């Protein structure tokens, strides 16, 4: 046995020197003495793989496993050879069999997790990464892969927790930067700021960390912090459009609309803001050209389209022909409002045009500043037939008629921050002399399975077919209560009193610290004083609602 071990050690040393032929000679001699020595077969497998023979390597690693069935490294190497041959399913089966036999290590569980993830079995992958971490809590590869798997499954909070653990484990700027980005995606602003501060302290030369620190500040209206961070990112990387768009958002939030809107144009190069279709005509440069047809197109949030379609009217007054291409649900409303010369839905071709522009770029091209916001309202109105139908439907309701929305679209993670949910706004439904009209559609309606309004109410959520219907219902109400949703924009565009419940990091369009809106003269803003706590703004609004002894509009 001593001679065999001498040959094994000599073979391993030769392999380390890169002397593959010498290694193989010595290992073969060792096997001649001890044919069942697993490590000898393992080294021969390594030699085969290094020579570009994964099939030969797989056979030798299989022999190693037979000789030493409790060693988890041998099935791992065998599985890797199978993967190289395009036999990932066979590799996964092999490792799963090893797990069932109790041949287990953190690396083996992680390898199997990777194979399950590659087979799009995310749940199994997550379970295996967690198993690896149970065996070795500091297993960095499993922690990293777990975080990435959770992120792909849109389990953003769990992914952020895993990346944060990994950052503590590794302690590098890159790890803290990744954790900060994950915490941002989960809208955990305070924790994101802490992680990103560590990242920039460890490595102040990475623009991406500074940009994300800017967004973390922006998400809580930490104006000074965010501006310093965005400026630093742009000094390090002047062409970084993410940081430029972020700085644009910050400037508009702080009332510097003209400068901010110019920066915000950088968003158009980012994948998130790419339109769902391309438009071949030239982009409008802001010069009014009487007789030319300008296409305004919108394919993101409905609220954006409702807010910025206001620019169509002054453009037409200056002699341009204006057409619209956007979501089907807005077409009847815009048509009835006589804002544009023609319009069509995104499912079909746009109307004929000479020039085109994304709707959110109008604030820049029109040169809008805080003192020149086109704030005249109403600029939208419901179709006459719908308005009559809903006015008749709601005429019999007693007291003040208050429309209520409590949840926005879930298309963006921000919905968790901006949407209070029905439970948080229930006090608003119990005000004496007020009938609550529920305008909530889609996301958020599940809240009604757990909570019931406290006072008299009428639920219209399943009856509102599009924004024309919603507009008609709103016109028959006295006030609308909503977080930052398309309904809040719609109420303001209709000139209806609207109370807007805002989270601490509310979007730039509601500005910073204001209780009114330059965009909607009839809006009153109720902001969180404490991040995530709706109690105080809801109570202020409840008191104001209770003080309204008479409806806010004349009765017919």
Tab-separated table of N, CA, C and O in Angstrom, residues 389-433:
chain	number	residue	atom	x	y	z
A	389	UNK	N	-75.603	58.404	-18.266
A	389	UNK	CA	-75.908	57.104	-17.659
A	389	UNK	C	-75.413	57.047	-16.215
A	389	UNK	O	-76.138	56.632	-15.305
A	390	UNK	N	-74.188	57.490	-15.987
A	390	UNK	CA	-73.640	57.402	-14.645
A	390	UNK	C	-74.218	58.473	-13.722
A	390	UNK	O	-74.381	58.239	-12.521
A	391	UNK	N	-74.549	59.624	-14.262
A	391	UNK	CA	-75.200	60.648	-13.429
A	391	UNK	C	-76.530	60.131	-12.908
A	391	UNK	O	-76.875	60.306	-11.728
A	392	UNK	N	-77.301	59.463	-13.772
A	392	UNK	CA	-78.578	58.889	-13.339
A	392	UNK	C	-78.353	57.769	-12.321
A	392	UNK	O	-79.095	57.630	-11.343
A	393	UNK	N	-77.335	56.987	-12.561
A	393	UNK	CA	-77.065	55.851	-11.676
A	393	UNK	C	-76.697	56.323	-10.268
A	393	UNK	O	-77.077	55.697	-9.269
A	394	UNK	N	-75.960	57.411	-10.162
A	394	UNK	CA	-75.445	57.855	-8.871
A	394	UNK	C	-76.293	58.941	-8.221
A	394	UNK	O	-76.013	59.358	-7.094
A	395	UNK	N	-77.331	59.379	-8.920
A	395	UNK	CA	-78.123	60.509	-8.416
A	395	UNK	C	-78.798	60.196	-7.081
A	395	UNK	O	-79.000	61.088	-6.250
A	396	UNK	N	-79.142	58.952	-6.855
A	396	UNK	CA	-79.872	58.616	-5.643
A	396	UNK	C	-79.026	58.442	-4.408
A	396	UNK	O	-79.569	58.237	-3.311
A	397	UNK	N	-77.732	58.513	-4.527
A	397	UNK	CA	-76.871	58.335	-3.356
A	397	UNK	C	-76.989	59.533	-2.431
A	397	UNK	O	-77.074	60.678	-2.871
A	398	UNK	N	-76.964	59.273	-1.138
A	398	UNK	CA	-77.141	60.352	-0.165
A	398	UNK	C	-75.804	60.925	0.269
A	398	UNK	O	-74.774	60.265	0.221
A	399	UNK	N	-75.863	62.190	0.712
A	399	UNK	CA	-74.693	62.833	1.278
A	399	UNK	C	-73.600	63.111	0.262
A	399	UNK	O	-73.823	63.149	-0.951
A	400	UNK	N	-72.413	63.319	0.781
A	400	UNK	CA	-71.245	63.575	-0.054
A	400	UNK	C	-70.828	62.290	-0.766
A	400	UNK	O	-70.697	61.240	-0.137
A	401	UNK	N	-70.634	62.359	-2.065
A	401	UNK	CA	-70.256	61.175	-2.834
A	401	UNK	C	-68.742	61.197	-3.057
A	401	UNK	O	-68.229	62.045	-3.786
A	402	UNK	N	-68.062	60.259	-2.421
A	402	UNK	CA	-66.595	60.238	-2.468
A	402	UNK	C	-66.116	58.980	-3.178
A	402	UNK	O	-66.319	57.866	-2.687
A	403	UNK	N	-65.497	59.157	-4.339
A	403	UNK	CA	-64.897	58.028	-5.030
A	403	UNK	C	-63.616	57.598	-4.327
A	403	UNK	O	-62.873	58.436	-3.814
A	404	UNK	N	-63.351	56.291	-4.296
A	404	UNK	CA	-62.189	55.791	-3.561
A	404	UNK	C	-61.434	54.747	-4.369
A	404	UNK	O	-62.014	53.799	-4.888
A	405	UNK	N	-60.120	54.947	-4.449
A	405	UNK	CA	-59.179	53.982	-5.013
A	405	UNK	C	-58.097	53.772	-3.977
A	405	UNK	O	-57.705	54.720	-3.281
A	406	UNK	N	-57.592	52.555	-3.834
A	406	UNK	CA	-56.566	52.295	-2.808
A	406	UNK	C	-55.352	51.535	-3.338
A	406	UNK	O	-54.408	51.293	-2.609
A	407	UNK	N	-55.344	51.217	-4.632
A	407	UNK	CA	-54.237	50.405	-5.151
A	407	UNK	C	-53.974	50.769	-6.600
A	407	UNK	O	-54.900	50.923	-7.397
A	408	UNK	N	-52.677	50.897	-6.942
A	408	UNK	CA	-52.288	51.170	-8.318
A	408	UNK	C	-51.875	49.914	-9.052
A	408	UNK	O	-51.876	48.808	-8.505
A	409	UNK	N	-51.485	50.086	-10.296
A	409	UNK	CA	-51.023	48.973	-11.123
A	409	UNK	C	-49.794	48.323	-10.498
A	409	UNK	O	-48.963	48.994	-9.877
A	410	UNK	N	-49.679	47.014	-10.707
A	410	UNK	CA	-48.518	46.288	-10.185
A	410	UNK	C	-47.442	46.106	-11.255
A	410	UNK	O	-46.545	45.282	-11.101
A	411	UNK	N	-47.541	46.880	-12.331
A	411	UNK	CA	-46.571	46.733	-13.418
A	411	UNK	C	-45.157	47.099	-12.966
A	411	UNK	O	-44.177	46.637	-13.534
A	412	UNK	N	-45.045	47.943	-11.939
A	412	UNK	CA	-43.743	48.368	-11.446
A	412	UNK	C	-43.670	48.088	-9.943
A	412	UNK	O	-44.678	48.222	-9.236
A	413	UNK	N	-42.483	47.706	-9.427
A	413	UNK	CA	-42.368	47.392	-7.994
A	413	UNK	C	-42.808	48.538	-7.085
A	413	UNK	O	-43.197	48.305	-5.939
A	414	UNK	N	-42.768	49.760	-7.600
A	414	UNK	CA	-43.133	50.933	-6.809
A	414	UNK	C	-44.559	50.833	-6.250
A	414	UNK	O	-44.906	51.525	-5.287
A	415	UNK	N	-45.389	49.957	-6.818
A	415	UNK	CA	-46.774	49.879	-6.361
A	415	UNK	C	-46.853	49.548	-4.874
A	415	UNK	O	-47.784	49.968	-4.180
A	416	UNK	N	-45.883	48.817	-4.354
A	416	UNK	CA	-45.931	48.443	-2.942
A	416	UNK	C	-45.702	49.649	-2.043
A	416	UNK	O	-46.140	49.675	-0.900
A	417	UNK	N	-45.005	50.641	-2.556
A	417	UNK	CA	-44.740	51.832	-1.766
A	417	UNK	C	-45.880	52.836	-1.900
A	417	UNK	O	-46.233	53.506	-0.934
A	418	UNK	N	-46.454	52.945	-3.087
A	418	UNK	CA	-47.442	54.006	-3.311
A	418	UNK	C	-48.866	53.603	-2.959
A	418	UNK	O	-49.734	54.456	-2.785
A	419	UNK	N	-49.152	52.287	-2.873
A	419	UNK	CA	-50.519	51.821	-2.675
A	419	UNK	C	-50.777	51.507	-1.210
A	419	UNK	O	-50.206	50.561	-0.672
A	420	UNK	N	-51.662	52.247	-0.539
A	420	UNK	CA	-51.900	51.986	0.879
A	420	UNK	C	-52.686	50.713	1.136
A	420	UNK	O	-52.554	50.102	2.195
A	421	UNK	N	-53.505	50.277	0.182
A	421	UNK	CA	-54.373	49.131	0.419
A	421	UNK	C	-55.645	49.564	1.131
A	421	UNK	O	-55.713	50.624	1.777
A	422	UNK	N	-56.670	48.731	1.016
A	422	UNK	CA	-57.984	49.097	1.562
A	422	UNK	C	-57.961	49.223	3.082
A	422	UNK	O	-58.581	50.134	3.651
A	423	UNK	N	-57.262	48.330	3.755
A	423	UNK	CA	-57.271	48.380	5.221
A	423	UNK	C	-56.789	49.727	5.738
A	423	UNK	O	-57.361	50.283	6.693
A	424	UNK	N	-55.757	50.292	5.112
A	424	UNK	CA	-55.193	51.562	5.577
A	424	UNK	C	-56.159	52.725	5.401
A	424	UNK	O	-56.112	53.693	6.172
A	425	UNK	N	-57.036	52.656	4.394
A	425	UNK	CA	-57.933	53.791	4.123
A	425	UNK	C	-59.350	53.547	4.647
A	425	UNK	O	-60.236	54.378	4.412
A	426	UNK	N	-59.581	52.444	5.346
A	426	UNK	CA	-60.924	52.171	5.869
A	426	UNK	C	-61.503	53.324	6.693
A	426	UNK	O	-62.714	53.577	6.616
A	427	UNK	N	-60.707	54.055	7.501
A	427	UNK	CA	-61.304	55.171	8.248
A	427	UNK	C	-62.002	56.194	7.359
A	427	UNK	O	-62.927	56.881	7.823
A	428	UNK	N	-61.595	56.298	6.110
A	428	UNK	CA	-62.219	57.268	5.210
A	428	UNK	C	-63.615	56.830	4.783
A	428	UNK	O	-64.379	57.634	4.252
A	429	UNK	N	-63.927	55.549	4.980
A	429	UNK	CA	-65.235	55.038	4.558
A	429	UNK	C	-66.276	55.102	5.678
A	429	UNK	O	-67.416	54.703	5.463
A	430	UNK	N	-65.885	55.584	6.836
A	430	UNK	CA	-66.807	55.630	7.960
A	430	UNK	C	-67.166	57.034	8.381
A	430	UNK	O	-67.616	57.245	9.514
A	431	UNK	N	-66.988	58.015	7.515
A	431	UNK	CA	-67.269	59.411	7.847
A	431	UNK	C	-68.772	59.666	7.718
A	431	UNK	O	-69.378	59.366	6.674
A	432	UNK	N	-69.363	60.225	8.735
A	432	UNK	CA	-70.797	60.499	8.726
A	432	UNK	C	-71.161	61.448	7.587
A	432	UNK	O	-70.468	62.445	7.340
A	433	UNK	N	-72.229	61.126	6.895
A	433	UNK	CA	-72.695	61.980	5.810
A	433	UNK	C	-71.994	61.746	4.493
A	433	UNK	O	-72.195	62.498	3.532
